[in-house]
Coordinates of C-alpha atoms in Angstrom, one line a residue:
M1 CA 121.6 19.9 165.2
Q2 CA 122.3 19.5 168.9
N3 CA 119.7 21.3 170.9
P4 CA 120.9 24.4 172.9
T5 CA 120.5 22.8 176.3
A6 CA 122.6 19.8 175.4
R7 CA 125.2 22.1 173.9
L8 CA 125.3 24.1 177.1
Q9 CA 125.8 21.0 179.2
A10 CA 128.5 19.6 176.9
A11 CA 130.3 22.9 176.8
V12 CA 130.3 23.3 180.6
Q13 CA 131.4 19.7 181.2
K14 CA 134.2 20.1 178.8
R15 CA 135.5 23.3 180.4
R16 CA 135.1 21.8 183.9
G17 CA 137.4 18.9 182.9
A18 CA 139.9 21.0 181.0
T19 CA 140.3 23.9 183.5
A20 CA 139.7 22.5 187.0
A21 CA 143.2 23.2 188.2
K22 CA 143.0 26.8 187.0
A23 CA 139.6 27.3 188.7
N24 CA 140.9 25.9 192.0
A25 CA 143.9 28.2 191.9
A26 CA 141.7 31.2 191.2
A27 CA 139.3 30.3 193.9
A28 CA 142.0 30.1 196.5
E29 CA 142.8 33.8 195.8
K30 CA 139.2 34.9 196.3
P31 CA 137.9 36.2 199.7
T32 CA 135.5 33.9 201.5
A33 CA 131.9 35.1 201.7
P34 CA 130.1 35.3 205.1
R35 CA 127.6 32.7 204.0
L36 CA 128.6 29.4 202.4
L37 CA 126.4 26.6 201.1
S38 CA 127.6 23.2 200.1
K39 CA 127.3 22.3 196.4
S40 CA 124.7 19.7 197.2
S41 CA 122.7 22.2 199.2
A42 CA 122.8 24.7 196.4
E43 CA 121.7 22.1 193.9
E44 CA 118.8 21.1 196.2
T45 CA 117.8 24.8 196.5
V46 CA 117.6 25.2 192.7
M47 CA 115.8 21.9 192.2
A48 CA 113.3 22.6 195.0
S49 CA 112.4 25.8 193.3
A50 CA 110.9 23.8 190.4
S51 CA 107.5 23.7 192.0
L52 CA 107.1 27.5 192.3
S53 CA 105.8 29.9 189.8
T54 CA 108.4 32.6 189.6
R55 CA 110.3 32.0 186.4
A56 CA 113.8 33.1 185.2
L57 CA 115.7 33.1 182.0
F58 CA 118.6 30.6 182.1
K59 CA 121.3 31.8 179.6
C60 CA 124.6 30.4 178.7
G61 CA 127.5 32.9 179.0
P62 CA 129.7 33.2 175.9
K63 CA 132.8 31.7 177.6
A64 CA 131.1 28.3 177.5
F65 CA 131.3 28.4 173.7
R66 CA 135.0 28.3 173.0
N67 CA 136.3 27.9 169.5
S68 CA 133.0 28.9 167.9
H69 CA 130.8 31.8 166.7
L70 CA 127.5 32.3 168.4
H71 CA 124.7 32.4 165.8
G72 CA 121.2 33.4 166.7
Y73 CA 122.4 34.2 170.2
L74 CA 120.7 31.2 171.8
K75 CA 118.3 33.7 173.3
S76 CA 116.3 31.3 175.5
V77 CA 118.4 28.3 176.3
V78 CA 116.6 27.0 179.4
S79 CA 113.7 28.4 181.5
F80 CA 113.3 27.2 185.0
P81 CA 111.4 28.2 188.2
V82 CA 113.1 30.1 191.0
S83 CA 112.1 30.0 194.7
Q84 CA 110.3 33.1 195.8
A85 CA 111.2 32.3 199.4
S86 CA 114.9 32.4 198.9
D87 CA 116.7 35.7 199.6
S88 CA 119.7 34.4 197.7
L89 CA 118.2 34.2 194.2
Y90 CA 116.2 36.7 192.3
S91 CA 114.6 36.6 188.8
P92 CA 115.9 36.8 186.1
I93 CA 118.7 34.3 186.6
R94 CA 121.6 34.0 184.1
V95 CA 124.2 31.2 184.2
V96 CA 127.6 32.0 182.8
N97 CA 131.0 30.4 182.9
R98 CA 133.6 32.3 184.7
A99 CA 136.8 33.7 183.2
Y100 CA 139.0 31.4 185.3
G101 CA 137.5 28.1 184.3
S102 CA 135.0 25.6 185.6
N103 CA 133.0 27.7 188.0
L104 CA 129.3 27.8 187.1
I105 CA 127.8 31.1 188.2
V106 CA 124.2 31.9 188.9
T107 CA 123.8 35.6 188.5
A108 CA 120.8 37.7 189.5
L109 CA 120.4 40.7 187.3
E110 CA 118.7 44.0 188.4
S111 CA 116.1 42.5 190.7
R112 CA 115.2 44.5 193.9
G113 CA 118.1 46.8 192.9
L114 CA 120.6 44.0 193.7
N115 CA 123.3 42.2 191.7
T116 CA 124.0 39.0 193.6
A117 CA 126.0 36.1 192.3
L118 CA 126.6 32.6 193.6
S119 CA 129.5 30.6 192.2
S120 CA 130.3 26.9 192.6
T121 CA 133.9 26.7 193.8
N122 CA 135.5 23.6 195.4
G123 CA 132.2 22.3 196.5
S124 CA 130.8 25.5 197.9
L125 CA 128.9 28.6 196.8
K126 CA 129.9 32.2 197.6
V127 CA 129.2 35.8 196.6
P128 CA 131.9 37.2 194.3
E129 CA 132.7 40.9 193.5
E130 CA 130.6 42.9 191.0
R131 CA 131.0 41.5 187.6
V132 CA 130.2 42.7 184.0
T133 CA 129.5 41.2 180.6
V134 CA 131.2 43.2 177.8
L135 CA 130.4 43.6 174.1
V136 CA 133.3 44.7 171.9
I137 CA 132.3 46.3 168.6
G138 CA 134.6 45.5 165.6
G139 CA 136.5 42.7 164.1
G140 CA 140.2 43.5 163.6
G141 CA 143.5 43.2 165.5
R142 CA 142.7 46.0 167.8
E143 CA 139.4 44.4 168.8
H144 CA 141.1 41.0 169.3
A145 CA 143.6 42.7 171.7
L146 CA 140.8 44.4 173.6
C147 CA 139.0 41.0 173.9
Y148 CA 142.2 39.4 175.1
A149 CA 142.6 42.0 177.9
L150 CA 139.0 41.9 178.9
E151 CA 139.0 38.1 179.0
R152 CA 141.8 38.4 181.6
S153 CA 140.0 41.0 183.6
P154 CA 139.0 39.5 187.0
S155 CA 135.6 41.3 187.0
C156 CA 134.7 40.4 183.5
D157 CA 132.0 37.7 183.3
A158 CA 132.0 37.2 179.6
V159 CA 133.2 38.9 176.4
F160 CA 131.2 39.1 173.2
C161 CA 132.7 40.5 169.9
A162 CA 130.6 41.7 167.0
P163 CA 131.2 40.8 164.3
G164 CA 134.6 39.5 165.4
N165 CA 136.6 37.2 163.2
S166 CA 137.5 33.5 162.9
G167 CA 140.8 34.0 164.8
I168 CA 139.1 35.8 167.7
A169 CA 136.5 33.0 168.0
Q170 CA 139.1 30.2 167.7
S171 CA 141.4 31.7 170.3
G172 CA 138.6 31.7 173.0
D173 CA 139.2 35.4 173.8
A174 CA 135.6 36.2 173.0
T175 CA 132.4 34.7 171.6
C176 CA 131.9 36.2 168.2
I177 CA 128.5 37.4 166.9
P178 CA 129.0 37.6 163.1
D179 CA 125.3 38.2 162.3
L180 CA 124.8 41.2 164.7
D181 CA 124.4 44.3 162.5
I182 CA 126.6 46.8 164.2
T183 CA 125.4 49.6 161.9
S184 CA 122.0 49.2 163.5
S185 CA 121.8 50.8 167.0
E186 CA 118.5 49.1 167.6
A187 CA 120.0 45.7 166.9
V188 CA 123.0 46.3 169.2
I189 CA 120.7 47.7 172.0
S190 CA 118.4 44.7 171.7
F191 CA 121.4 42.3 172.0
C192 CA 122.7 44.1 175.0
H193 CA 119.4 43.9 176.8
N194 CA 118.9 40.3 175.9
W195 CA 122.3 39.3 177.2
G196 CA 122.7 41.5 180.2
V197 CA 125.6 43.5 178.6
G198 CA 126.9 46.0 181.1
L199 CA 129.6 47.6 179.0
V200 CA 130.0 48.2 175.3
V201 CA 133.5 49.0 174.0
V202 CA 133.5 50.4 170.4
G203 CA 136.7 49.6 168.6
P204 CA 136.6 51.3 165.1
E205 CA 136.0 54.9 164.4
A206 CA 133.2 54.6 161.8
P207 CA 130.4 53.4 164.3
L208 CA 131.4 56.2 166.6
V209 CA 131.2 58.9 163.9
A210 CA 127.9 57.4 162.9
G211 CA 126.5 57.9 166.5
L212 CA 126.4 54.4 167.9
A213 CA 127.6 55.6 171.3
N214 CA 125.0 58.3 171.4
D215 CA 122.2 55.7 171.0
L216 CA 123.6 53.2 173.4
V217 CA 124.1 55.8 176.2
K218 CA 120.6 57.1 175.6
A219 CA 119.4 53.5 176.1
G220 CA 121.2 53.4 179.5
I221 CA 124.0 51.1 178.3
P222 CA 127.5 52.2 179.6
T223 CA 129.6 52.8 176.4
F224 CA 133.3 53.4 176.1
G225 CA 133.6 55.6 173.1
P226 CA 132.8 59.2 172.2
S227 CA 129.5 60.6 170.9
S228 CA 129.3 61.4 167.2
E229 CA 129.9 65.1 168.0
A230 CA 133.1 64.4 170.0
A231 CA 134.2 61.8 167.4
A232 CA 134.5 64.7 164.9
L233 CA 138.0 65.0 166.3
E234 CA 138.9 62.1 164.0
G235 CA 135.9 62.3 161.6
S236 CA 137.0 65.8 160.4
K237 CA 140.6 67.0 160.4
D238 CA 139.3 70.5 159.7
F239 CA 137.3 70.3 162.9
M240 CA 140.4 69.1 164.8
K241 CA 142.6 71.9 163.4
K242 CA 140.1 74.6 164.2
L243 CA 139.9 73.3 167.8
C244 CA 143.7 73.5 168.0
D245 CA 143.6 77.1 166.8
K246 CA 140.9 78.1 169.3
Y247 CA 142.6 76.5 172.3
N248 CA 146.2 77.0 171.5
I249 CA 147.1 73.4 171.0
P250 CA 150.4 73.1 169.1
T251 CA 150.0 71.6 165.6
A252 CA 151.4 72.0 162.1
K253 CA 150.2 75.1 160.2
Y254 CA 147.6 74.4 157.6
R255 CA 144.9 75.5 155.2
T256 CA 141.6 73.8 154.2
F257 CA 140.5 73.7 150.5
T258 CA 137.7 72.6 148.3
N259 CA 139.0 74.1 145.1
P260 CA 141.9 72.1 143.5
A261 CA 143.4 75.2 141.8
D262 CA 143.5 77.1 145.1
A263 CA 145.0 74.1 146.8
K264 CA 147.7 73.8 144.1
Q265 CA 148.6 77.4 144.3
Y266 CA 149.0 77.2 148.1
V267 CA 151.3 74.2 147.6
K268 CA 153.4 76.2 145.1
D269 CA 153.7 79.1 147.6
Q270 CA 154.7 76.8 150.5
G271 CA 157.0 74.4 148.5
A272 CA 157.7 70.7 149.1
P273 CA 157.9 68.5 151.1
I274 CA 154.3 69.1 152.2
V275 CA 151.4 67.0 153.5
V276 CA 148.0 66.5 151.8
K277 CA 145.1 65.0 153.8
A278 CA 141.5 64.1 153.1
D279 CA 139.3 65.8 155.7
G280 CA 137.2 62.7 156.5
L281 CA 137.6 59.0 157.3
A282 CA 139.6 57.2 154.6
A283 CA 140.6 54.0 156.3
G284 CA 144.1 55.3 157.1
K285 CA 144.8 55.9 153.4
G286 CA 143.9 59.6 153.1
V287 CA 147.3 61.1 154.0
V288 CA 150.0 61.7 151.4
V289 CA 153.4 63.0 152.5
A290 CA 154.4 64.6 149.2
M291 CA 158.2 65.0 148.7
T292 CA 157.7 66.9 145.5
L293 CA 155.2 69.4 144.1
D294 CA 154.1 66.9 141.5
E295 CA 153.2 64.4 144.2
A296 CA 151.2 67.0 146.0
F297 CA 149.3 68.0 142.8
E298 CA 148.5 64.3 142.2
A299 CA 147.2 63.9 145.7
I300 CA 145.0 67.0 145.3
D301 CA 143.6 65.7 142.0
T302 CA 143.0 62.2 143.5
M303 CA 140.9 63.7 146.3
L304 CA 139.2 66.8 144.9
V305 CA 139.0 66.0 141.1
E306 CA 138.7 62.2 140.9
G307 CA 136.8 61.9 144.2
S308 CA 138.7 58.7 145.1
F309 CA 137.7 59.0 148.8
G310 CA 134.1 60.2 148.2
S311 CA 132.8 62.7 150.6
A312 CA 135.8 62.1 152.9
G313 CA 138.0 63.8 150.3
S314 CA 135.6 66.7 149.4
H315 CA 137.8 68.9 151.6
V316 CA 141.5 68.6 151.8
I317 CA 143.9 69.9 154.4
I318 CA 147.3 71.1 153.2
E319 CA 149.7 71.0 156.1
E320 CA 153.3 71.9 156.7
F321 CA 155.8 69.0 156.7
L322 CA 157.2 68.5 160.2
E323 CA 160.6 66.9 160.6
G324 CA 161.3 64.7 163.6
E325 CA 160.2 61.5 165.2
E326 CA 156.6 60.3 165.4
A327 CA 155.1 58.8 168.5
S328 CA 151.7 57.6 169.6
F329 CA 150.2 58.9 172.8
F330 CA 147.0 57.5 174.4
A331 CA 144.9 58.8 177.2
L332 CA 141.6 57.6 178.6
V333 CA 139.1 60.4 179.1
D334 CA 135.9 60.5 181.1
G335 CA 134.7 63.9 179.9
E336 CA 136.7 65.9 182.4
T337 CA 139.7 63.8 183.6
A338 CA 142.4 62.3 181.4
L339 CA 144.5 59.3 182.4
P340 CA 147.6 58.7 180.2
L341 CA 148.4 55.2 179.1
E342 CA 151.9 53.9 178.4
S343 CA 153.6 55.1 175.3
A344 CA 153.9 53.3 172.0
Q345 CA 155.5 53.9 168.6
D346 CA 154.4 52.4 165.3
H347 CA 155.9 51.9 161.8
K348 CA 153.6 53.4 159.1
R349 CA 155.6 52.8 155.9
V350 CA 155.2 49.5 154.2
G351 CA 158.9 48.6 153.7
D352 CA 162.0 48.1 155.7
G353 CA 163.9 51.3 156.4
D354 CA 160.6 53.2 156.4
V355 CA 160.2 53.3 152.6
G356 CA 157.1 52.9 150.4
P357 CA 153.6 54.2 151.0
N358 CA 151.9 54.8 154.3
T359 CA 149.8 51.9 155.7
G360 CA 147.6 51.4 158.7
G361 CA 150.7 50.3 160.6
M362 CA 153.2 47.5 160.0
G363 CA 154.3 47.1 163.6
A364 CA 154.7 48.8 166.9
Y365 CA 156.4 48.6 170.3
S366 CA 155.8 49.8 173.8
P367 CA 157.1 51.7 175.6
A368 CA 158.6 54.3 173.2
P369 CA 162.0 55.5 174.6
I370 CA 161.5 58.9 173.0
V371 CA 158.5 59.5 175.2
T372 CA 160.2 60.4 178.4
E373 CA 158.4 61.3 181.6
E374 CA 159.2 64.9 181.0
L375 CA 157.7 64.7 177.5
K376 CA 154.7 62.9 178.7
K377 CA 154.0 65.7 181.1
K378 CA 154.4 68.2 178.4
V379 CA 152.0 66.4 176.1
M380 CA 149.4 66.2 178.8
E381 CA 149.7 69.9 179.7
S382 CA 149.9 71.3 176.2
I383 CA 147.8 68.9 174.1
I384 CA 145.6 66.4 175.9
L385 CA 144.2 68.4 178.7
P386 CA 143.5 71.5 176.6
T387 CA 141.6 69.2 174.2
V388 CA 139.5 67.7 176.9
K389 CA 138.7 71.1 178.3
G390 CA 138.1 72.6 174.9
M391 CA 135.7 69.8 173.9
A392 CA 133.7 70.3 177.2
A393 CA 133.6 74.0 176.5
E394 CA 132.2 73.3 173.0
G395 CA 129.4 71.3 174.5
C396 CA 130.6 67.8 173.4
K397 CA 132.4 66.2 176.3
F398 CA 134.8 63.4 175.2
V399 CA 134.4 60.0 176.7
G400 CA 136.7 57.3 175.3
V401 CA 140.4 57.1 174.4
L402 CA 142.2 60.0 172.8
Y403 CA 144.9 58.8 170.5
A404 CA 147.3 61.6 169.6
G405 CA 149.6 61.1 166.7
L406 CA 152.6 63.3 167.7
M407 CA 155.6 64.7 166.0
I408 CA 158.6 65.3 168.3
E409 CA 160.2 68.1 166.3
K410 CA 163.9 67.6 165.5
K411 CA 164.8 71.3 166.1
S412 CA 162.9 72.1 169.3
G413 CA 162.4 68.6 170.8
L414 CA 158.8 69.7 171.6
P415 CA 155.6 67.7 170.6
K416 CA 153.2 68.9 168.0
L417 CA 149.8 67.2 167.3
I418 CA 149.7 65.7 163.9
E419 CA 146.1 64.3 164.2
Y420 CA 143.7 62.7 166.6
N421 CA 142.1 59.3 166.5
V422 CA 139.1 58.7 168.9
R423 CA 139.9 55.0 169.4
F424 CA 142.8 52.7 170.2
G425 CA 145.4 52.5 167.5
D426 CA 146.1 49.4 165.5
P427 CA 148.7 47.9 166.0
E428 CA 149.6 49.9 169.1
C429 CA 146.6 48.5 171.0
Q430 CA 148.2 45.0 170.7
V431 CA 151.3 46.0 172.6
L432 CA 149.5 48.1 175.1
M433 CA 147.1 45.3 176.0
M434 CA 149.9 42.8 176.2
R435 CA 151.5 45.0 178.9
L436 CA 148.4 46.1 180.8
E437 CA 148.0 44.4 184.2
S438 CA 145.0 46.3 185.5
D439 CA 141.4 45.1 185.2
L440 CA 140.5 46.7 181.9
A441 CA 136.7 46.2 182.4
Q442 CA 136.7 48.2 185.6
V443 CA 139.0 50.9 184.1
L444 CA 136.7 51.4 181.1
L445 CA 133.6 51.4 183.3
A446 CA 135.2 54.1 185.5
A447 CA 135.7 56.2 182.3
C448 CA 132.0 55.8 181.4
Q449 CA 130.9 56.8 184.9
G450 CA 133.1 59.9 185.1
E451 CA 135.4 58.3 187.8
L452 CA 138.8 58.1 186.2
G453 CA 140.2 60.3 189.0
K454 CA 139.9 57.2 191.2
V455 CA 141.8 54.9 188.9
S456 CA 145.5 54.1 188.6
L457 CA 147.0 51.7 186.1
T458 CA 149.5 48.9 186.5
W459 CA 151.8 47.9 183.6
S460 CA 154.2 45.1 183.0
P461 CA 157.8 46.4 183.2
E462 CA 158.6 44.3 180.1
L463 CA 158.7 45.7 176.6
A464 CA 156.2 44.5 174.0
T465 CA 156.5 44.5 170.2
V466 CA 154.1 43.5 167.4
V467 CA 155.0 42.6 163.8
V468 CA 152.2 42.8 161.3
M469 CA 151.9 40.1 158.7
A470 CA 150.1 41.4 155.6
S471 CA 148.8 40.1 152.3
E472 CA 151.3 40.5 149.4
G473 CA 150.4 43.6 147.6
Y474 CA 149.1 45.6 150.6
P475 CA 148.5 48.5 150.9
G476 CA 147.6 48.2 147.2
V477 CA 145.7 45.4 145.5
Y478 CA 146.1 42.1 147.4
K479 CA 144.7 38.6 147.1
E480 CA 142.3 37.1 149.7
G481 CA 141.7 33.5 150.5
T482 CA 145.4 32.4 150.7
V483 CA 145.9 29.6 153.3
I484 CA 147.8 30.3 156.5
K485 CA 149.2 27.4 158.5
N486 CA 151.1 26.7 161.7
L487 CA 149.6 29.5 163.8
D488 CA 149.2 27.3 166.8
E489 CA 152.8 26.1 166.5
A490 CA 153.9 29.8 166.2
E491 CA 152.2 30.8 169.4
Q492 CA 153.9 27.9 171.2
V493 CA 157.3 29.2 170.4
S494 CA 157.2 31.1 173.8
P495 CA 154.7 31.8 176.5
A496 CA 155.4 35.4 175.8
V497 CA 154.0 35.2 172.3
K498 CA 150.4 36.1 171.3
I499 CA 149.0 36.2 167.8
F500 CA 146.2 38.7 167.3
H501 CA 144.0 38.2 164.2
A502 CA 143.1 41.2 162.2
G503 CA 141.8 39.7 158.9
T504 CA 141.3 35.9 159.0
A505 CA 138.5 33.5 158.0
F506 CA 138.1 29.8 157.7
D507 CA 137.9 28.0 154.4
T508 CA 135.7 24.9 153.7
D509 CA 138.5 22.7 155.0
G510 CA 138.8 24.5 158.3
N511 CA 142.1 26.2 157.4
F512 CA 142.8 29.8 158.3
V513 CA 142.8 32.0 155.2
A514 CA 143.7 35.7 154.7
A515 CA 140.6 38.0 154.6
G516 CA 142.2 41.4 154.5
G517 CA 145.3 43.5 153.9
R518 CA 146.7 43.4 157.4
V519 CA 146.0 39.9 158.6
L520 CA 148.0 39.0 161.7
G521 CA 149.7 40.8 164.6
V522 CA 152.5 38.6 166.0
T523 CA 153.2 40.0 169.4
A524 CA 155.7 39.2 172.1
K525 CA 157.1 40.5 175.4
G526 CA 160.6 40.6 176.6
K527 CA 162.9 42.2 179.2
D528 CA 164.2 44.5 176.5
I529 CA 163.6 45.4 172.8
E530 CA 166.1 42.7 171.6
E531 CA 164.4 39.9 173.5
A532 CA 160.8 41.0 172.5
R533 CA 161.9 41.3 168.8
A534 CA 163.6 37.9 168.8
K535 CA 160.5 36.2 170.2
A536 CA 158.2 37.8 167.7
Y537 CA 160.5 37.0 164.7
D538 CA 161.0 33.4 166.0
A539 CA 157.2 33.0 165.9
L540 CA 157.0 34.6 162.4
D541 CA 159.5 32.0 161.2
V542 CA 157.1 29.2 162.1
V543 CA 154.1 30.7 160.3
D544 CA 153.6 29.0 156.9
W545 CA 152.1 31.7 154.6
P546 CA 154.0 32.1 151.3
E547 CA 151.6 34.9 150.2
G548 CA 152.2 37.0 153.4
F549 CA 155.0 39.5 154.1
Y550 CA 156.2 41.6 157.0
R551 CA 158.9 44.2 157.9
H552 CA 162.1 42.8 159.3
D553 CA 163.1 46.0 161.2
I554 CA 160.3 46.6 163.6
G555 CA 161.6 48.4 166.7
W556 CA 164.7 49.9 165.0
R557 CA 164.2 53.3 166.6
A558 CA 164.0 51.7 170.1
L559 CA 167.2 49.8 169.3
K560 CA 168.9 53.1 168.2
H561 CA 167.8 54.8 171.5
R562 CA 169.0 51.8 173.5
H563 CA 172.4 51.8 171.8
M564 CA 172.8 55.6 172.2
F565 CA 172.0 55.2 175.9
A566 CA 174.5 52.4 176.3
H567 CA 177.3 54.4 174.8

């Protein structure tokens, strides 16, 4: 096996040759530092330090390892001496490869209270702005979208993703760490310390409910994601409903049950249609919209009698059926301040025309025409801000993203809260990250530091849509290991197309294969919904995966609104 030092040198040389033009263009946009050294002078400074005793750890940043997973973390790639006489360099030293290409950065970490960086650009060295290395926790389409946005963030030095997936690694949007145990806070904290991680972004809900954010924050690592206490907003629907009752947040009327007979009697009294929900986390499958009494009874038996969802279904919430149009509303929260994101709308049912069982989401688009500026203001005033204040009053400040599933009632036109998620939605995250133009790393750091009040967001004026490709049989039993071809060709249909990987792996021949129910998120931007849809479906036509399927009507509500407005 090639030794780590040789691998570092080969990777850097390869990236220098492949991205020199991009590096030069990016360098031209950067401010000139007061003090400049020639490239040769910088090299002489580093080489001259070899005779001195102060030592530093020389690490290779993850962006040097495109198209691969990082196993074993290469914890000590090179160790070399550093001059004690120089004011420019302090131990320990970390070498990383910048987001914009060939620049090799020597970064001093936490020495004498300073963070100084020297980067080689067009034959000179300069001091860039404060930068951060980010670890994204998770391995689905949502996490791929977050890695994609962080990779583009000007202040982001490097992006790790644990465990990630084969598609994330192959795309170059992050270096995947498949053998990092994300269920072990100790392992994650150790990795962060070893690699100088300055921000952890937790994608899925399970690690948050388990308390990963609590442990990371206690260890002094900035973490975007709520504590386990605050994550109860998603971890327990009963907790969320009780908070709504206490702080007058509009939601569907409900009752919570542990006894199946009592639950069935309540259903008889209320009538159908009615909604039955498992109280805890059920991977998006714990909600049944029962159109008949028999369907509701069956759902109650599945959860309370058969125990199909384990402890998550030991309590059930019986909720009134709300008629109207659903929308997803996202807000970043720093404990006290909430900053709304752009709107999005997803498609939960598995089949065209919104038929079949609920899924984790078969597609989405942003913005959602139904979420007007007036409605956004109403949601912030009546739902988001009371929640943020209520959580603070309960002694568990919320830091992270609040994802409110809303129903815009048909009769009143007013929003009601269906449920909260405490992380970005999937696939809504894909369309949001495609449209976000702000530096995501700095925005999320501001949330961790309680400084969202100083932040404003910039979005692309274009509309984005994502169509999910799923394994045949999803959301029921589906087959894994089926080969997927032509993904590179599909992405090349248009510069506006991006394919996010949710459940892919490599087989022994190096082919992408399906490794989950929802497998790909084919995403595109366009000047309007028609153009964005056309680009996404053009790319889907190129993907060669006979065992995969997708909906053909993603965005139909936006089309309806557009046609109504036109007439």
